[in-house]
PDB file of C-alpha atoms in Angstrom:
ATOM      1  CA  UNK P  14     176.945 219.021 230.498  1.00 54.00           C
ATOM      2  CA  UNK P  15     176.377 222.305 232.130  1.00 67.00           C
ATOM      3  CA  UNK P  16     177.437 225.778 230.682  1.00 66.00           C
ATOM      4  CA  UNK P  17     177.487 223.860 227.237  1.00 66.00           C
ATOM      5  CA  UNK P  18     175.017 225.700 224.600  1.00 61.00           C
ATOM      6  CA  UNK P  19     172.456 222.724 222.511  1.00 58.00           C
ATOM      7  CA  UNK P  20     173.269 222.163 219.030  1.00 54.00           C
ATOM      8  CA  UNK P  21     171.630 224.101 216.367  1.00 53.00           C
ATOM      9  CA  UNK P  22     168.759 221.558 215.166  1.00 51.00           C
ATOM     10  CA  UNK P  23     170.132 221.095 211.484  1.00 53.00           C
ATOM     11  CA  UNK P  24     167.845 220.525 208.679  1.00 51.00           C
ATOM     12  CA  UNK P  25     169.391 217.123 207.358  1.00 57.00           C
ATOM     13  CA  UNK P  26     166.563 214.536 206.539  1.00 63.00           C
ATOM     14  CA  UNK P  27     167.342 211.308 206.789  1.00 65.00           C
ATOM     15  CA  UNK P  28     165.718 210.010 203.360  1.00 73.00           C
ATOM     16  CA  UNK P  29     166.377 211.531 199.967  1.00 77.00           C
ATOM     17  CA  UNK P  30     162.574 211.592 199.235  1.00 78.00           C
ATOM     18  CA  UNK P  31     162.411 214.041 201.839  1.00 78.00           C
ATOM     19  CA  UNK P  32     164.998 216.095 200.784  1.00 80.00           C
ATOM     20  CA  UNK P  33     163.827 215.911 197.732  1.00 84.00           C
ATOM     21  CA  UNK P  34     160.086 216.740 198.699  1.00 85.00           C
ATOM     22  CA  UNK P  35     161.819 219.806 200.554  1.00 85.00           C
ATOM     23  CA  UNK P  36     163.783 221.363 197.515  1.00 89.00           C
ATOM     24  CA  UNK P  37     160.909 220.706 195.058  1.00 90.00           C
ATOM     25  CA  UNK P  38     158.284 222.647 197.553  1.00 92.00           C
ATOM     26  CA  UNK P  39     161.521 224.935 197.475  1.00 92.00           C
ATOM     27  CA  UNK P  40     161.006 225.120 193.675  1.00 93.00           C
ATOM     28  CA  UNK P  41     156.994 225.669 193.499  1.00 94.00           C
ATOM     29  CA  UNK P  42     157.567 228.706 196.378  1.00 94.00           C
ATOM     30  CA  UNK P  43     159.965 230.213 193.478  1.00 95.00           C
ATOM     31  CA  UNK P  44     157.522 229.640 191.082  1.00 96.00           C
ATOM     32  CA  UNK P  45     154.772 230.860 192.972  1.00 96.00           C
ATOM     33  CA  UNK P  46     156.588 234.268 193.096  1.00 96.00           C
ATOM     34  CA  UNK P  47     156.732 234.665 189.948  1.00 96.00           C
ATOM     35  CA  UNK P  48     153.153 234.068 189.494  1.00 96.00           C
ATOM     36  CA  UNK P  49     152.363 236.568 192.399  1.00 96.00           C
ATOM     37  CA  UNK P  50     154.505 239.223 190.001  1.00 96.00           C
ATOM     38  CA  UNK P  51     153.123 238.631 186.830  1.00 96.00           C
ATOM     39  CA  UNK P  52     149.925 238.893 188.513  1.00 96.00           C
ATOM     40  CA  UNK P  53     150.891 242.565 190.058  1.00 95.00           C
ATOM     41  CA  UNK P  54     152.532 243.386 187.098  1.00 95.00           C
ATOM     42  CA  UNK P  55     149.286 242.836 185.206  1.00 95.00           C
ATOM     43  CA  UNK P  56     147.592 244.659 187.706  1.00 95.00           C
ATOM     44  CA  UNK P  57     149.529 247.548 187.363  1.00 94.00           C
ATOM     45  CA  UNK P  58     148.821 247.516 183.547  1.00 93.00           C
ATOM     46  CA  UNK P  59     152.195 245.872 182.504  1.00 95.00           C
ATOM     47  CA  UNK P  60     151.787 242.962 179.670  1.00 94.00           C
ATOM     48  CA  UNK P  61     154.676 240.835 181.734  1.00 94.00           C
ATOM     49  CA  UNK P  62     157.017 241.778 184.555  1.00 95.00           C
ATOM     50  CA  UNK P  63     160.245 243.221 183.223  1.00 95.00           C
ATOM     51  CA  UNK P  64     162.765 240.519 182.003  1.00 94.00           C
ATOM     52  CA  UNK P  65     164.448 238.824 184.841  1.00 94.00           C
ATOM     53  CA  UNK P  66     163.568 241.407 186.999  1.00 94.00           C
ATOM     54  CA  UNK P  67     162.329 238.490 189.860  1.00 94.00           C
ATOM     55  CA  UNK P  68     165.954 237.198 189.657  1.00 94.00           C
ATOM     56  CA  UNK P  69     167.690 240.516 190.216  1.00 93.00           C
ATOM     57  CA  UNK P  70     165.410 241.464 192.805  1.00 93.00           C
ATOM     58  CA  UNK P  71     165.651 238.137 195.063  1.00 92.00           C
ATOM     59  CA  UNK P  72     170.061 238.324 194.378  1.00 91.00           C
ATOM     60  CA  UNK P  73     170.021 241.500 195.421  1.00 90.00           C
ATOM     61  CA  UNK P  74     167.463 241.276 198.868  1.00 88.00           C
ATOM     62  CA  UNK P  75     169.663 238.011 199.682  1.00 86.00           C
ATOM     63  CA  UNK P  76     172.894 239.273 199.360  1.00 86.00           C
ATOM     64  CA  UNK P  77     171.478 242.043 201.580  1.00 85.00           C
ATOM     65  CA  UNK P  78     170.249 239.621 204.061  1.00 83.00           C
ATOM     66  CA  UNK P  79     173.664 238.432 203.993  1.00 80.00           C
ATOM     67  CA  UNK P  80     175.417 241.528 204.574  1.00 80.00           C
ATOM     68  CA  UNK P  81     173.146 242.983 207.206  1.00 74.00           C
ATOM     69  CA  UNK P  82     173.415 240.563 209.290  1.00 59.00           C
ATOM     70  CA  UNK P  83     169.991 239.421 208.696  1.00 50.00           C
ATOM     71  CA  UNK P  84     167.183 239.743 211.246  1.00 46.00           C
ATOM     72  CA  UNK P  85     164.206 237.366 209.708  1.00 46.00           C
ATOM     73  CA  UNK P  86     160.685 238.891 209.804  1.00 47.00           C
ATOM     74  CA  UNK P  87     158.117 237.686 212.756  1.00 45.00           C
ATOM     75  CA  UNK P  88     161.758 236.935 214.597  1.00 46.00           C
ATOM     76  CA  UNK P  89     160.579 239.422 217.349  1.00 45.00           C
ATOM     77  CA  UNK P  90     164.025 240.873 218.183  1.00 44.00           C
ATOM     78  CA  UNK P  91     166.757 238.065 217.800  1.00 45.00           C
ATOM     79  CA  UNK P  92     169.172 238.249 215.488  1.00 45.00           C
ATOM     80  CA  UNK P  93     170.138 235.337 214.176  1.00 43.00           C
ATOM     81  CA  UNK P  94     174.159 234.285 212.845  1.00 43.00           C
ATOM     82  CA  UNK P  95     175.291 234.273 209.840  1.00 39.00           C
ATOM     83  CA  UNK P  96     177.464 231.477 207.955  1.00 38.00           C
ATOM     84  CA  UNK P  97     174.619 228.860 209.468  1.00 38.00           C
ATOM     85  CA  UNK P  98     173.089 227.073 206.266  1.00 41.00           C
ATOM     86  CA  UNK P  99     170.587 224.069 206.795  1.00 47.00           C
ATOM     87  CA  UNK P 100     169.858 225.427 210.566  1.00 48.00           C
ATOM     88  CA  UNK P 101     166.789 225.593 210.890  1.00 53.00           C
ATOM     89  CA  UNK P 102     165.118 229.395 212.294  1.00 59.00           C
ATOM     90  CA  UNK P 103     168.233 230.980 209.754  1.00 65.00           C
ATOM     91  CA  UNK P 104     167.117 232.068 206.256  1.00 72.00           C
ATOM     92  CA  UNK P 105     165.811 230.742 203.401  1.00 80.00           C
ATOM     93  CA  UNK P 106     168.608 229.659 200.915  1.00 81.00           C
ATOM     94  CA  UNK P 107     166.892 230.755 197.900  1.00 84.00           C
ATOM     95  CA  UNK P 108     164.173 233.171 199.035  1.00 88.00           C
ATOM     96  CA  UNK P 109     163.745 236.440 200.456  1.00 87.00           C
ATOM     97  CA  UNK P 110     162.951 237.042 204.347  1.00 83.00           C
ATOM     98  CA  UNK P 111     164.507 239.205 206.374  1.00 76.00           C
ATOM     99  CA  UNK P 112     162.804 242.348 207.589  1.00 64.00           C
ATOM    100  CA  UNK P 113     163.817 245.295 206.212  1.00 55.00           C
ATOM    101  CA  UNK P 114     164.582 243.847 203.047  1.00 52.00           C
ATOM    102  CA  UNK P 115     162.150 245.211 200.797  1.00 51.00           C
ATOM    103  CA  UNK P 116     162.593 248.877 202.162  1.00 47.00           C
ATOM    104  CA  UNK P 117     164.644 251.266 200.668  1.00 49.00           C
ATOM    105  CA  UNK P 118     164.353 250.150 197.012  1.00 56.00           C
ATOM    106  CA  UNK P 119     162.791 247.757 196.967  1.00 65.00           C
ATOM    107  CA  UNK P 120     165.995 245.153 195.765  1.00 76.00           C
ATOM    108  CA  UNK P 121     166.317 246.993 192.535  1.00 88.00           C
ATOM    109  CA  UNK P 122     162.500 245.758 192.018  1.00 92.00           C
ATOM    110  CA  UNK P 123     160.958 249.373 192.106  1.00 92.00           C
ATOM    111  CA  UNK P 124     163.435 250.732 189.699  1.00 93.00           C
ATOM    112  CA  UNK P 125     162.464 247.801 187.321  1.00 94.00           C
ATOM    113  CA  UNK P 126     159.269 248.789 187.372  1.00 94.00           C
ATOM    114  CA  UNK P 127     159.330 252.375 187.344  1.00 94.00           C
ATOM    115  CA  UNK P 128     161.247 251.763 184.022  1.00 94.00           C
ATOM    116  CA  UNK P 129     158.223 249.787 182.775  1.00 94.00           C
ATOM    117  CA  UNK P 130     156.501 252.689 183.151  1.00 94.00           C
ATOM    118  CA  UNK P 131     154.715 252.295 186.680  1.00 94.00           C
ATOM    119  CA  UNK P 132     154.329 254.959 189.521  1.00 94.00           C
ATOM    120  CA  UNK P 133     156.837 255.232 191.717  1.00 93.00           C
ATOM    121  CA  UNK P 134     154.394 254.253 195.046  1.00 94.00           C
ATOM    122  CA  UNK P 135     152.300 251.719 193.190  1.00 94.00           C
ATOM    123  CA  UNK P 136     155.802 249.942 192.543  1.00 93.00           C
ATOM    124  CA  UNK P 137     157.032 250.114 195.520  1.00 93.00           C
ATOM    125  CA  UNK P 138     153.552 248.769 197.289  1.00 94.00           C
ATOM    126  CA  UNK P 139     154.247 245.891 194.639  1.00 94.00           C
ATOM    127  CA  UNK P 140     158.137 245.132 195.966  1.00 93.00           C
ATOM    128  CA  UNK P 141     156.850 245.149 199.546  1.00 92.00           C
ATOM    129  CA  UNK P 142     153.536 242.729 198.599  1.00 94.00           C
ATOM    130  CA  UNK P 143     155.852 240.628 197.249  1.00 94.00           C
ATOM    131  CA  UNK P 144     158.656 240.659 199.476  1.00 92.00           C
ATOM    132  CA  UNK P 145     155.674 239.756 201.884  1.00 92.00           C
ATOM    133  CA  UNK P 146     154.531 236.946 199.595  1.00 94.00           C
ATOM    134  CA  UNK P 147     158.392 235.780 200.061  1.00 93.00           C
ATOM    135  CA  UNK P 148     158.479 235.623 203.242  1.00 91.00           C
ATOM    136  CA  UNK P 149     155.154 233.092 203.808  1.00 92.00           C
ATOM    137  CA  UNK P 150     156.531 231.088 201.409  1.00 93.00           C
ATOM    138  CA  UNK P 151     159.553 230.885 203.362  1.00 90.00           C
ATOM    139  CA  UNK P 152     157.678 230.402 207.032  1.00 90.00           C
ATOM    140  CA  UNK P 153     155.851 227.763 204.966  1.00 90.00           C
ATOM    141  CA  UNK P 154     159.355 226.193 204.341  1.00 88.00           C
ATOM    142  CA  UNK P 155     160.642 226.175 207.488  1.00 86.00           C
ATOM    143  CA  UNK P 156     157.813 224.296 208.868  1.00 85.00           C
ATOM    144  CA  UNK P 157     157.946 221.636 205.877  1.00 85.00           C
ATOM    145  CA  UNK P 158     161.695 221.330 207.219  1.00 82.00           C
ATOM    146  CA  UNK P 159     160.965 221.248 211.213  1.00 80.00           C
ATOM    147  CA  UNK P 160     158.706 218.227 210.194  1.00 80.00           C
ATOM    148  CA  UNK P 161     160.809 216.595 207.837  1.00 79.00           C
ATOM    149  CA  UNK P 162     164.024 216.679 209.710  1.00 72.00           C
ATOM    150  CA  UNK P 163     165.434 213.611 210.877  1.00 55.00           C
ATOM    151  CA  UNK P 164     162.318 211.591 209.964  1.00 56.00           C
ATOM    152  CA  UNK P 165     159.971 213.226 212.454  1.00 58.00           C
ATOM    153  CA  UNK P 166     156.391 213.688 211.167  1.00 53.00           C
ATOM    154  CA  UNK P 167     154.874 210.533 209.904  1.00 52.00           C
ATOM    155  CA  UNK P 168     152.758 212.391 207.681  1.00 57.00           C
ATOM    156  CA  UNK P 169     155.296 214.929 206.202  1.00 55.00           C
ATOM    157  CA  UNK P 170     157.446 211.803 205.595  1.00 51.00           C
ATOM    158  CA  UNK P 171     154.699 209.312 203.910  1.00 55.00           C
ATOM    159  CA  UNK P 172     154.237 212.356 201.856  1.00 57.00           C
ATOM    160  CA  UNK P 173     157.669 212.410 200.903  1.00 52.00           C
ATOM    161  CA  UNK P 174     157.984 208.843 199.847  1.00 54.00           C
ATOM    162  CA  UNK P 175     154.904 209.450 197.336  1.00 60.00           C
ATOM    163  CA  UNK P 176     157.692 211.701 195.580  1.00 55.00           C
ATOM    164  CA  UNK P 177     158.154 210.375 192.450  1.00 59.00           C
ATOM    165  CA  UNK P 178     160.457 210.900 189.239  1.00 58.00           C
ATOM    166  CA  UNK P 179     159.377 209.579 185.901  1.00 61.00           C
ATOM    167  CA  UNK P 180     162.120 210.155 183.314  1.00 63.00           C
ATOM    168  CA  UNK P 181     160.851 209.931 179.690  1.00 66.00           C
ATOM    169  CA  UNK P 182     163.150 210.327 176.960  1.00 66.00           C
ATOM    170  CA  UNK P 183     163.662 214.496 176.798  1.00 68.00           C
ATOM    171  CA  UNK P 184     162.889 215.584 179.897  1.00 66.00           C
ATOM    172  CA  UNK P 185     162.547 215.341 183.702  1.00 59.00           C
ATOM    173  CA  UNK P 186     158.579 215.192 185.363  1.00 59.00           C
ATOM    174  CA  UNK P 187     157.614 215.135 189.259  1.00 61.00           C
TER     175      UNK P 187
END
């Protein structure tokens, strides 16, 4: 009908193996953040990055994403609304991407590593590399998502169905 706005297109696969596929990809991006900081942190002459400092800084850049309102980088003007989980084009659940995010400082990142005994500018250059590191892995995401939602790419789905969980006695592999 006319006048009547389209449904969001919700990111609900259809198969568990795809969800599954999309929250373990969810998982490496995570992982691969904390790589890209122990790499930096290295870099900037630190033995590790300081203790859980990649956990405080991606609470406190979501929960401002959250309370601003969130405009996501690359979203060339629109805003989009809050309170929308699993539609697609709206955050990342888990990682950092909205613009504007790493500014300021930094989501408490900067001051973590200022403590460790960096400069103040090479820190912050650090927060906004990987805020920017965040939000590829999050574009990356999104398109895993757009193809896996309600079945649609063949490939993205056959991938999905190679998914698969061995469970030896102590612990979990994939």
């Amino acid at each position: 009908p006319q006048g009547i706005p389209p449904a969001p297109l919700r990111c609900v696969c259809r198969s568990a193996a795809a969800a599954a596929t999309l929250e373990v990809r969810r998982a490496k991006a995570v992982e691969a953040l904390r790589k890209a900081l122990a790499r930096q942190c290295e870099a900037l002459g630190l033995v590790a990055p300081p203790q859980l400092a990649l956990e405080r800084w991606r609470f406190a850049c979501k929960l401002a994403e959250e309370q601003g309102g969130t405009q996501l980088a690359g979203a060339k003007g629109k805003r989009r609304k809050r309170g929308l989980c699993g539609v697609l084009g709206t955050p990342d659940p888990l990682l950092p991407c909205g613009s504007g995010v790493a500014g300021g400082d930094g989501g408490g990142l900067v001051e973590d590593l200022v403590r460790a005994g960096v400069d103040t500018a090479k820190a912050e250059r650090a927060a906004e590399e990987l805020h920017a590191a965040s939000v590829a892995e999050a574009a990356k995401l999104e398109a895993l998502a757009r193809r896996l939602v309600d079945g649609g790419d063949a490939a993205a789905t056959a991938a999905a169905g190679r998914l698969s969980v061995a469970r030896p006695r102590h612990s979990l592999y994939y």
